[in-house]
Each structure stands twice: as structure tokens, then as C-alpha cells.
Amino acid sequence: SAGRRSQLLKGLPATITVEENSAAGVAVYNFNVTLSPLASEGVAILPTIVNSNPLTEAFDIKPKGGLEFRVITTGNPVLDYETMPKSFDLQIFVEDTAGRTDLKILTIHITDKNEHPAFQGNMAFQTVTIYVLERKPPECIYQVDAADPENAKLKYSLLPATAPFSIKESGAIFSTKEFDYEKDPHCYFLNVTVTDPDGLNSTRTVKINIININDESPYFTIKQRIYRIPEEQSPGTIVANITAKDPDDEGSPSRLFYSIQSSNRHFSINPATGVLQVTGRIDRDALPLRLHPNISLVVRVEDSPGSGNASEMEITIVIDDVNDNPPECHPSAFRKEENENTAPETFLVDLRNYCKDIDADPSNNQFIFTGLSGFGSNNFALESTVSGRLVMTRTIDLENSANPGVEVYTLTVRVQDIAHPNYSSKYPLYISFHDIIYIYIRIKPVNEFFPVFRNLSYVFSVSEITKVGSRIGRVHAIDKDWPPNVITYSIVAGAGTRDYTNIFWISPTKGDVRILARLDYETTQKHIFTVQASDQEKSTTASVTVNVLEVNDEEPVCSPNFFSLQIPVNLAVGTNINGFRIECQDRDSDPRSFRYFINEGNENSHFTFSPSAGSNISHLILASSFDYESGLDTTWIYSLRVHITDDNLVSARDKTAHLIKTGTVTLSIRVIPNPTTATTTTPGFTVVTRRENRYSPSAWYVPFVVTLGGVLLLGLPAALGLLLLPRLRRRCPPAGKARSTPLINAPEKKKPKKEVVVTMTKLNTVFDGEARDPVTGRMYEFNTRSGARRWKKSSEPLQAMLAMQAMSSATENSGQGVDRTEAPSKKEPSEKRKELTAATKPAAKPSAGQSETPGQVGLRLQKKKEESEDGGLFSPA
């Protein structure tokens, strides 16, 4: 803290000077640290520069020994009087172990120092090279740029003084003479010195090169102008060595540049040596050399590329022809076709029409045909080696066993030069001196024979349960033609029934016969159809018989397949229940083959069928009595699932594996306790439909749309539309309103009024089961889904007729109420239903133990529904 600050830094504050450009580590100032009496352990924080003004890192504090310290330069950055601040204030801080601190300022002034002048630009880093052309008049050739850090005036000087150059006070170097490259030195080295007023100087070297000027034209030294070479020389072959000299280069090798002036792709010249060589292919046999085998070149030599002194010379190169092309045939492969049994001496091809030798000299382009070879070449021959005509020598029959069976003969013929060939230049890897011609002669077979089936007829036996798509057999035909023709199989007749156009299919390539529809022994026991084998030109047929093998694939069908029975609990054992029996039929089984099993629902084995096997008719028998009192029996409704099986076939012939098919009959048996009242019939159910018409105030657009559509459709004038609009509105009032009521803009919005129309519709029920009433013994019919019942073969009771009339009258009355234009009746719907119910109410309820008629049951259900609901559609539970 400030209160505890003491005089610990001895010798500070102070002001000191230091020279610019001082090296790193130079001592600037020394000072001591004086400890307080309480600081027995020394200095806690060594003297440190905590701040500087301006900010710099050019100074640092290093210990000198003991409690002595010194301020030194760091060299980063180097002190520069010209570019940096002239003084710095360093704040030095120290703290002893007793917590005493001190902060003093050391002021350092930078003093200026005279420095050497410095060259600027390229001369500051390297030796500068200056180029001077010969025969140039004296002029300024370079400007030296130097500067003094103290901005003092500088003095320039050159050494050696004998050099033909001078330097001005501004630093400009001048040449003092016109140089001659051939007489004067080609290079000068000058030492340029720059000095300040105090005598400090700097020196750099300048190199001056004298450039020769081209003032003489070169000349050719060779006399030959015509050269001869063979064609097809490899690239790089030397044709001539063109030489020349330049008077400017006397005493030293000439530095000349050679070129070919005329456009040419065959030759090139080395620009430095003048060697003329081949660069591109020279083909004497191609145009234009085929007609003019001479090539003229204009060679140019110059002592400076592009703009120097030059001379030109024309030379001629004659191209000689060599036998460098073998005979070639286009195409080199021939394909010919001839039918088998072709007569001998038949002409095939003339090879000379397709071969040629392109050598230009006639002595080099003659060729012959030799060496006919190949498997089966004895069937062919060349008429002569010169003509190249190929002919057949014998007849070829592909079906002949002595014939090797070759369909395509591959022949080779050599075509070669008569003169000695020289292919090495054009074809360096050419092994033989001839060309090979390949001739492929195909002997076309003639379709001479009909396909023949191995069997005149085929018989297949197939089980009637064979899966659709299964393979049932194969037919096969052969063809004696060679090579064998591709035989295609098809069905040309039969293979259909009354229900299917084709129930058989044959593979066109393999002859596999498959079935497309299920076979049925009971319908058709045998199928006969015709198959055809064709080689696209000739065909033959065979008969196919398919015997269908009988299989037990029909299930027993029993009548009825569903039945409901009611029996009293005390029915005697051995009784044929309600006289019920089932009668079964099976299309493929004997009537004595049936067996009867109760598979499900026969708890405590109360029921059985008699006989249980050997007959197609069996009766339902009560096998044991019921015992509900002791708790042995708890079920009052038995649902029996009866299985009827067959295990043999009607026909004893062509049997396949024995299969067993099973039919199913479902029986529902209700046990009636004593005494009992059984409801036996439910003729149907009544549907009450309630219609409600509501008036919508927004329905005014209906007549508007009708009116607008009529106007657009008929195209009547607008006046006629306005006259018809009121009539249309009167004729089309909104639903539920009187015609005098406005359609829109009603003065007062009233509560919509309802019209309720009750329609009672009797829905007929389909009765698909029958049973016997255990009380009355009468037969009745029932619906297996809804449970509705009715007496069998008896007219409707009187009560049912009255109920139907009441419902019909109610329907008519409600229908008339829809068409009336007066306000609807204010009677509530419940009152209407009460009146309707009263009209259909029966005279008396049946007494206990007496069964209700179908009409009574319907009226009772209708009354219960009306009492429990306000209206709408309902159906019996």
C-alpha cells in the first residue's frame, strides 16, 4: 500500500542516455536495492519494469550481484533514433519480504549516432549487371540510388578510374565512349562508393557487359544441292549436314541458326548444328510422291533468330521406291454359303478381285496365291496360283455317315510377293512375307426329313387330384436331318372340355405335357388329344390319351347340415329325438361307406347316431338321461358337431391311394325343463322409419339457380326471365312451408316446425332351417342368423293378419300426411305410436304352457320397442 511504501530503490529516479543501434545486453544504468530492517529474508519481488511510456520491450533489468541491478538493452527492437521515440520512462517496482514496496521512474533518452550511407534497390542486396550495346554513343547506362540515415548529402565515386565510365553527383553512371565488341573488352567491373560528410562510406560492385551487334550475314560452306534416299526411312535418319559461317564470329565457333523455310512434314533441321534428318514417314507409294517422288527444301541460316542477317539455299531430295508393302486383301476373311449336295466344280470366289499390292514400282507389286489348307480342304481347290479362283471339288452330304459332319469349313490361302520383300522399315515386327486369307464356307443343310415321334401314341394315367400345372408326361420326336432341326411341339386337336377350351398344355421345346385345370373322374374318365411336332417346314402328329384315376376327393354332403332341436329333460333313453335323421350322399363313395361321429359338444355322451356306420341314413338317439338335480349336467343347450366320413370308392378299377373325406353337420339341442313354455316362431321384425322435414331459410338459392339455368339454357330475353321468376317461386316453395310464405327476408325467424312420418315396414326373413316343436309336435322353420321362426306349411294366424293391416293403414295415413299443405298435426309422435299400437294390440295374451303364434310374437316385440324408444329404426335382439 501507499502507506507502507519505502525508499528501497537507491539511485532512482534518474535520467540517463543511450546511443541508438546499441547491441543487445548493453548496460544502460545501475542501481541498488536497500532493504528495510524487518526484511530479514531479502527481496520478495525483484526489481521489475512494470510499465513504460511509450510502451516498449527494448529494455530489461538483470541482477548484477547481491542487491545490485542494472538496466540493459534487449535488442528487440533495436533502438533507432530516426524512427523510434526519442525517450522512454520506465516504471521500476520492487518489494521486500516485509511487504515494503517502492516504485521509481528511470528516464532514458536516445541519442543520435552517425551511420553509414546505404544503397537502395537492387544494389543493396546484389551485384548489378548492366548490358551496353556496341556502337552506342555515350549515354547514361544506370542510376545508383543511395541514402544517408542522417539525410546528409552524399558523394559518389567509381574505381578503377581508367574504365571508360563516369558517375555524376546524382549517382548516374555514364559511358564515355562508343564500344567496339570485336576490339574492346566484353566485360567491365566497377566499384561504386558513396560517402557522407563525416567520411563514412559504403561500396558496391557493378558489372557491365558489352553486347555484340550483328552486322555481317552468314554464308553456306557446302556445294551439294541434290540428295537421294529410299522411302520409309526411320525418323532420325540423317539426310545431309548443312554448314555455314558468320564473319562476325571469326576466331570462334559461329553461333548460327538453321531453319527450313518451305512447309514440309517429312524433314527437319537442327537449328544449332544444321543436320537435316527425317522426321515423318516418307511413303513413296502414296500421293503426291507416287506421281512426283522429289521433295524441294529451302534452308535458311541466320546469325540471330528472327531478325538477324540471313542467307538461303534450295536443296532437292529424291525418294526411291522399295518393296515395302506386302499384298493385302480387303476383306481378309470371306464367308460363303452353299447348300449341301452342291455339284463339283461349282465356283465360290475369285480372290484376286479383293487383293492388291500398293508398291509404286511394277517390279515390287506382283503377287501369287498358294498354300490352300484347312480341315476338309480336299473338298476345295484353287484353279491356279495366279488367278486365285476357288472351286468345289466334290459333293458334301451332311447326313452321310462318311461325312465328318462339319457344317462350316475354315480354309486359309497365302498371298505373297514375287519380288524379294523389304518390310523392315515399314513393318519392323513383320515375321512372314505373305498375307493370310481366311475363307469360311458354310454348308447349308437342306430339310429333307419329317420329324418322327418315338411312339405312334402315348398313354398317361393321372390321378384326378393332381395339382394344376403338374407335369403328367412327355412326348418326344426326332429328325434325321443334320444338324438336327429345332422341333416345336403343340396341341392341334382335343385337350378341351365343355368348361375349358384347353385343360392340357405342352412345352413347345421339351414336349412336357402339363394340366391347366383340375381333372374330375366323375365328369370325364378319359381325355384324348393330338400333338404335333414341327421343324418349321415339316410336321407330324401323334395321339395322346390321358386316363383319369379315381380318387376319393368328394366330401359327404348331408341334409340338413344345420338343425335346431328342443327336447324335454325327461325324454326317455333310446328315443329318436324328434324323429330327426340325416341323409348323406357322396359322388365317389358307396352309401354303405359312411361313418358317423359326434366330434364336439357331446358332454356326458347323451347323444349318439344309429346306425353309426354302413348306411347313408342315420337317426339321432338319446343315449343317456339328463341329471341336472345332482349337478352332473349343467348344460341346457348342446351344440353338436357331427363328422361323417367315407373310406372307399364306388369304382374298384384304377384306384389310387385311399383317402378319407369328412362332411360336417351342426346340431343345436335345447333341453326344456318341466314345465316349459317354448317360443317356437319368430316370423320377422318390424322397422319403424321416421322421416323429418326441416325448413332451411337459406334455401332461397334453389329457385334462383333453377331460374338462372333456365334463362341461360333457353336463351330467352331478360324481360321474359323477370316475368317467369315469380311463377317459379310460387311453384317451388321451400320444403315444409306454405306457398304463401316468403322465401327470403322473413320478418321474424320462427322455430323450425317438424313433420314426423312413421312408416312401418315388414321385412321378409329367409328361413334356412327347420325343427319340430317338442310341445305341439308341429314342424317350424327358422333363420340361423337372427333366430326368427315360423310354422311350416300353415297360413298366418288371424292376429298376424290384423297386425299387418294395422301397420299398412298406419303407413298409408302417414304417407297422406306428407302431401298435405296444411300445418302438421300437433300430436306428439308418442301419441301417434300409442294409437298405432292400440290398433295392432291382440285380444288376449296366451296362457302359460301355450305357444304364441308368429303374429302375436311380432306384436309383442313391436309394443315393447315403442314403449322403450321415442321412434326411429330398431330390430329385434
Coordinates of N, CA and C in Angstrom, one line a residue, residues 717-840:
P717 N -85.1 -13.7 -73.5 CA -84.7 -12.3 -73.2 C -84.8 -12.1 -71.7
A718 N -84.2 -11.1 -71.2 CA -84.2 -10.8 -69.7 C -85.6 -10.5 -69.2
A719 N -86.4 -9.8 -70.1 CA -87.7 -9.4 -69.6 C -88.6 -10.7 -69.4
L720 N -88.5 -11.7 -70.3 CA -89.2 -12.9 -70.1 C -88.8 -13.6 -68.8
G721 N -87.5 -13.6 -68.5 CA -87.0 -14.2 -67.3 C -87.6 -13.5 -66.1
L722 N -87.7 -12.2 -66.1 CA -88.3 -11.5 -64.9 C -89.7 -11.8 -64.7
L723 N -90.5 -12.0 -65.9 CA -91.9 -12.4 -65.7 C -92.0 -13.8 -65.2
L724 N -91.1 -14.7 -65.5 CA -91.2 -16.1 -65.1 C -90.8 -16.3 -63.6
L725 N -89.9 -15.4 -63.1 CA -89.4 -15.6 -61.8 C -90.4 -15.7 -60.7
P726 N -91.5 -14.8 -60.7 CA -92.5 -15.0 -59.6 C -93.2 -16.3 -59.7
R727 N -93.5 -16.8 -60.9 CA -94.2 -18.1 -61.0 C -93.3 -19.2 -60.6
L728 N -92.0 -19.1 -60.9 CA -91.2 -20.2 -60.4 C -91.1 -20.2 -58.9
R729 N -91.1 -19.1 -58.3 CA -91.0 -19.0 -56.8 C -92.3 -19.6 -56.2
R730 N -93.5 -19.3 -56.9 CA -94.7 -19.9 -56.3 C -94.8 -21.4 -56.5
R731 N -94.2 -21.8 -57.6 CA -94.3 -23.3 -57.9 C -93.2 -24.1 -57.1
C732 N -92.2 -23.4 -56.6 CA -91.1 -24.1 -55.9 C -90.9 -23.5 -54.5
P733 N -91.9 -23.6 -53.6 CA -91.8 -23.1 -52.3 C -90.8 -23.9 -51.5
P734 N -90.2 -23.4 -50.5 CA -89.3 -24.2 -49.6 C -90.0 -25.3 -49.0
A735 N -89.2 -26.4 -48.7 CA -89.8 -27.6 -48.1 C -90.3 -27.3 -46.7
G736 N -91.6 -27.8 -46.4 CA -92.2 -27.7 -45.1 C -92.9 -26.4 -44.8
K737 N -93.0 -25.5 -45.8 CA -93.7 -24.2 -45.7 C -94.8 -24.1 -46.6
A738 N -95.8 -23.3 -46.2 CA -97.0 -23.0 -47.1 C -96.5 -22.1 -48.3
R739 N -97.2 -22.2 -49.4 CA -96.8 -21.5 -50.6 C -96.9 -20.0 -50.4
S740 N -97.7 -19.5 -49.5 CA -97.8 -18.1 -49.3 C -96.7 -17.5 -48.4
T741 N -95.9 -18.4 -47.9 CA -94.8 -17.9 -47.0 C -93.6 -17.4 -47.9
P742 N -93.1 -16.2 -47.6 CA -92.0 -15.7 -48.4 C -90.8 -16.6 -48.3
L743 N -90.0 -16.7 -49.4 CA -88.8 -17.5 -49.4 C -87.7 -16.9 -48.7
I744 N -87.5 -15.5 -48.7 CA -86.4 -14.9 -48.1 C -86.9 -13.7 -47.4
N745 N -86.1 -13.0 -46.5 CA -86.4 -11.8 -45.8 C -87.6 -12.0 -44.9
A746 N -87.7 -13.1 -44.2 CA -88.8 -13.4 -43.3 C -88.7 -12.3 -42.2
P747 N -89.9 -11.7 -41.9 CA -89.9 -10.7 -40.8 C -89.5 -11.2 -39.5
E748 N -89.8 -12.4 -39.2 CA -89.5 -12.9 -37.9 C -89.0 -14.4 -38.0
K749 N -87.9 -14.7 -37.4 CA -87.4 -16.1 -37.5 C -88.1 -16.9 -36.5
K750 N -88.9 -17.9 -37.0 CA -89.6 -18.7 -36.1 C -88.9 -20.1 -35.9
K751 N -89.2 -20.8 -34.9 CA -88.6 -22.1 -34.6 C -89.0 -23.1 -35.7
P752 N -88.1 -23.7 -36.3 CA -88.5 -24.7 -37.3 C -89.5 -25.7 -36.8
K753 N -90.5 -26.0 -37.6 CA -91.5 -27.0 -37.3 C -91.1 -28.3 -37.9
K754 N -91.6 -29.3 -37.3 CA -91.2 -30.7 -37.7 C -92.4 -31.4 -38.1
E755 N -92.2 -32.2 -39.1 CA -93.3 -33.2 -39.6 C -92.7 -34.6 -39.4
V756 N -93.4 -35.4 -38.7 CA -93.0 -36.7 -38.3 C -93.9 -37.7 -39.1
V757 N -93.3 -38.5 -39.8 CA -94.0 -39.6 -40.5 C -93.5 -40.9 -40.1
V758 N -94.3 -41.7 -39.6 CA -93.9 -43.1 -39.1 C -94.4 -44.1 -40.2
T759 N -93.4 -44.8 -40.7 CA -93.6 -45.9 -41.7 C -93.2 -47.2 -41.1
M760 N -94.1 -48.2 -41.1 CA -93.8 -49.5 -40.6 C -93.7 -50.4 -41.8
T761 N -92.6 -51.1 -41.9 CA -92.3 -51.9 -43.0 C -92.0 -53.3 -42.5
K762 N -92.6 -54.3 -43.0 CA -92.4 -55.7 -42.7 C -91.3 -56.3 -43.6
L763 N -90.2 -56.7 -43.0 CA -89.1 -57.2 -43.8 C -89.2 -58.8 -43.8
N764 N -89.2 -59.3 -45.0 CA -89.3 -60.8 -45.1 C -88.0 -61.4 -44.7
T765 N -88.1 -62.5 -44.0 CA -87.0 -63.2 -43.5 C -86.8 -64.5 -44.2
V766 N -85.5 -64.8 -44.5 CA -85.2 -66.1 -45.2 C -85.0 -67.2 -44.2
F767 N -85.8 -68.2 -44.2 CA -85.8 -69.3 -43.3 C -85.0 -70.5 -43.9
D768 N -83.8 -70.8 -43.3 CA -82.9 -71.8 -43.9 C -82.8 -73.0 -43.0
G769 N -83.6 -73.2 -42.0 CA -83.6 -74.4 -41.1 C -85.0 -74.8 -40.7
E770 N -85.1 -76.0 -40.2 CA -86.4 -76.5 -39.7 C -86.2 -77.3 -38.5
A771 N -87.2 -77.4 -37.6 CA -87.2 -78.2 -36.4 C -88.6 -78.5 -36.0
R772 N -88.7 -79.4 -35.0 CA -90.0 -79.8 -34.5 C -90.2 -79.3 -33.1
D773 N -91.4 -78.7 -32.9 CA -91.8 -78.2 -31.6 C -92.0 -79.3 -30.6
P774 N -91.3 -79.5 -29.5 CA -91.5 -80.6 -28.6 C -92.8 -80.7 -27.9
V775 N -93.5 -79.5 -27.8 CA -94.7 -79.5 -27.1 C -95.9 -79.9 -28.0
T776 N -96.0 -79.2 -29.2 CA -97.1 -79.4 -30.1 C -96.8 -80.5 -31.1
G777 N -95.5 -80.8 -31.3 CA -95.1 -81.8 -32.3 C -95.2 -81.2 -33.7
R778 N -95.5 -80.0 -33.9 CA -95.6 -79.4 -35.3 C -94.2 -78.9 -35.7
M779 N -93.9 -79.0 -37.0 CA -92.7 -78.5 -37.6 C -92.7 -77.0 -37.8
Y780 N -91.5 -76.4 -37.6 CA -91.4 -75.0 -37.8 C -90.1 -74.7 -38.5
E781 N -90.1 -73.5 -39.2 CA -88.9 -73.1 -39.9 C -88.2 -71.9 -39.1
F782 N -86.9 -71.8 -39.3 CA -86.2 -70.7 -38.5 C -85.0 -70.2 -39.4
N783 N -84.6 -68.9 -39.0 CA -83.4 -68.3 -39.6 C -82.2 -68.5 -38.7
T784 N -81.2 -69.1 -39.3 CA -80.0 -69.5 -38.4 C -79.2 -68.3 -37.9
R785 N -79.4 -67.1 -38.5 CA -78.6 -65.9 -38.1 C -79.4 -65.1 -37.0
S786 N -80.7 -64.8 -37.3 CA -81.4 -63.9 -36.4 C -82.3 -64.8 -35.4
G787 N -82.5 -66.1 -35.7 CA -83.4 -66.8 -34.8 C -84.9 -66.7 -35.0
A788 N -85.2 -66.0 -36.1 CA -86.7 -65.8 -36.4 C -87.3 -67.2 -36.8
R789 N -88.6 -67.4 -36.4 CA -89.2 -68.7 -36.6 C -90.6 -68.5 -37.2
R790 N -91.1 -69.6 -37.8 CA -92.5 -69.6 -38.3 C -92.9 -71.1 -38.5
W791 N -94.3 -71.3 -38.4 CA -94.8 -72.7 -38.6 C -94.6 -73.0 -40.1
K792 N -94.3 -74.3 -40.3 CA -94.1 -74.8 -41.6 C -95.4 -75.2 -42.2
K793 N -95.7 -74.8 -43.5 CA -96.8 -75.1 -44.3 C -98.1 -74.8 -43.6
S794 N -98.2 -73.7 -43.1 CA -99.5 -73.2 -42.4 C -99.7 -71.8 -42.7
S795 N -100.9 -71.3 -42.8 CA -101.2 -69.9 -43.1 C -101.0 -69.1 -41.8
E796 N -100.8 -67.8 -42.0 CA -100.6 -66.9 -40.9 C -101.8 -66.8 -40.0
P797 N -101.7 -66.8 -38.6 CA -102.8 -66.6 -37.7 C -103.5 -65.3 -38.0
L798 N -104.7 -65.2 -37.5 CA -105.6 -64.0 -37.7 C -104.9 -62.8 -37.0
Q799 N -104.3 -63.1 -35.8 CA -103.7 -61.9 -35.2 C -102.6 -61.3 -36.0
A800 N -101.8 -62.1 -36.7 CA -100.8 -61.6 -37.5 C -101.3 -60.8 -38.7
M801 N -102.5 -61.3 -39.3 CA -103.1 -60.6 -40.4 C -103.5 -59.2 -39.9
L802 N -104.2 -59.2 -38.7 CA -104.6 -57.9 -38.2 C -103.5 -56.9 -37.9
A803 N -102.4 -57.5 -37.4 CA -101.2 -56.6 -37.2 C -100.7 -56.1 -38.5
M804 N -100.6 -56.9 -39.5 CA -100.1 -56.4 -40.8 C -101.0 -55.3 -41.4
Q805 N -102.4 -55.5 -41.2 CA -103.3 -54.5 -41.7 C -103.2 -53.2 -41.0
A806 N -103.0 -53.3 -39.7 CA -102.8 -52.1 -38.9 C -101.5 -51.4 -39.3
M807 N -100.5 -52.1 -39.5 CA -99.3 -51.5 -40.0 C -99.4 -50.9 -41.3
S808 N -100.1 -51.5 -42.2 CA -100.3 -51.0 -43.6 C -101.2 -49.7 -43.5
S809 N -102.2 -49.7 -42.7 CA -103.1 -48.5 -42.6 C -102.3 -47.3 -42.0
A810 N -101.4 -47.7 -41.0 CA -100.6 -46.6 -40.4 C -99.7 -46.0 -41.4
T811 N -99.1 -46.9 -42.3 CA -98.2 -46.4 -43.3 C -98.9 -45.5 -44.3
E812 N -100.2 -45.8 -44.7 CA -100.9 -45.0 -45.6 C -101.3 -43.7 -45.0
N813 N -101.7 -43.7 -43.7 CA -102.1 -42.5 -43.1 C -100.8 -41.5 -43.0
S814 N -99.7 -42.1 -42.6 CA -98.5 -41.3 -42.5 C -98.1 -40.8 -43.9
G815 N -98.3 -41.5 -44.9 CA -97.9 -41.1 -46.3 C -98.8 -40.0 -46.7
Q816 N -100.1 -40.0 -46.4 CA -101.0 -38.9 -46.8 C -100.6 -37.6 -46.0
G817 N -100.1 -37.7 -44.8 CA -99.8 -36.5 -44.1 C -98.6 -35.8 -44.7
V818 N -97.8 -36.4 -45.5 CA -96.6 -35.8 -46.1 C -97.1 -34.8 -47.2
D819 N -98.2 -35.2 -48.0 CA -98.6 -34.4 -49.1 C -99.4 -33.2 -48.7
R820 N -100.0 -33.2 -47.5 CA -100.9 -32.1 -47.2 C -100.1 -30.8 -47.0
T821 N -100.7 -29.7 -47.4 CA -100.1 -28.4 -47.3 C -100.5 -27.6 -46.0
E822 N -101.5 -28.2 -45.3 CA -101.8 -27.5 -44.1 C -100.8 -27.8 -43.0
A823 N -100.8 -27.1 -41.9 CA -99.9 -27.2 -40.8 C -100.0 -28.7 -40.3
P824 N -98.9 -29.3 -39.9 CA -98.9 -30.6 -39.5 C -99.6 -30.8 -38.1
S825 N -100.0 -32.0 -37.8 CA -100.7 -32.2 -36.6 C -99.9 -32.0 -35.4
K826 N -100.5 -31.4 -34.3 CA -99.7 -31.1 -33.1 C -99.6 -32.2 -32.2
K827 N -100.2 -33.4 -32.6 CA -100.0 -34.6 -31.7 C -98.5 -35.0 -31.7
E828 N -98.1 -35.3 -30.5 CA -96.7 -35.7 -30.4 C -96.5 -37.1 -31.0
P829 N -95.3 -37.4 -31.4 CA -95.1 -38.7 -32.0 C -95.4 -39.9 -31.1
S830 N -95.2 -39.7 -29.8 CA -95.6 -40.8 -28.8 C -97.1 -41.1 -28.9
E831 N -97.9 -40.0 -29.1 CA -99.3 -40.3 -29.1 C -99.7 -41.1 -30.4
K832 N -99.0 -40.7 -31.5 CA -99.3 -41.5 -32.7 C -98.9 -42.9 -32.6
R833 N -97.8 -43.2 -31.9 CA -97.4 -44.5 -31.7 C -98.3 -45.3 -30.8
K834 N -98.9 -44.6 -29.8 CA -99.9 -45.3 -28.9 C -101.1 -45.7 -29.7
E835 N -101.6 -44.7 -30.6 CA -102.7 -45.1 -31.4 C -102.4 -46.3 -32.3
L836 N -101.2 -46.2 -32.9 CA -100.9 -47.3 -33.8 C -100.7 -48.6 -33.0
T837 N -100.2 -48.6 -31.8 CA -100.1 -49.8 -31.0 C -101.4 -50.3 -30.6
A838 N -102.4 -49.4 -30.3 CA -103.7 -49.9 -29.9 C -104.4 -50.6 -31.1
A839 N -104.2 -50.1 -32.3 CA -104.8 -50.8 -33.4 C -104.3 -52.2 -33.7
T840 N -103.1 -52.4 -33.3 CA -102.5 -53.7 -33.6 C -102.4 -54.6 -32.3

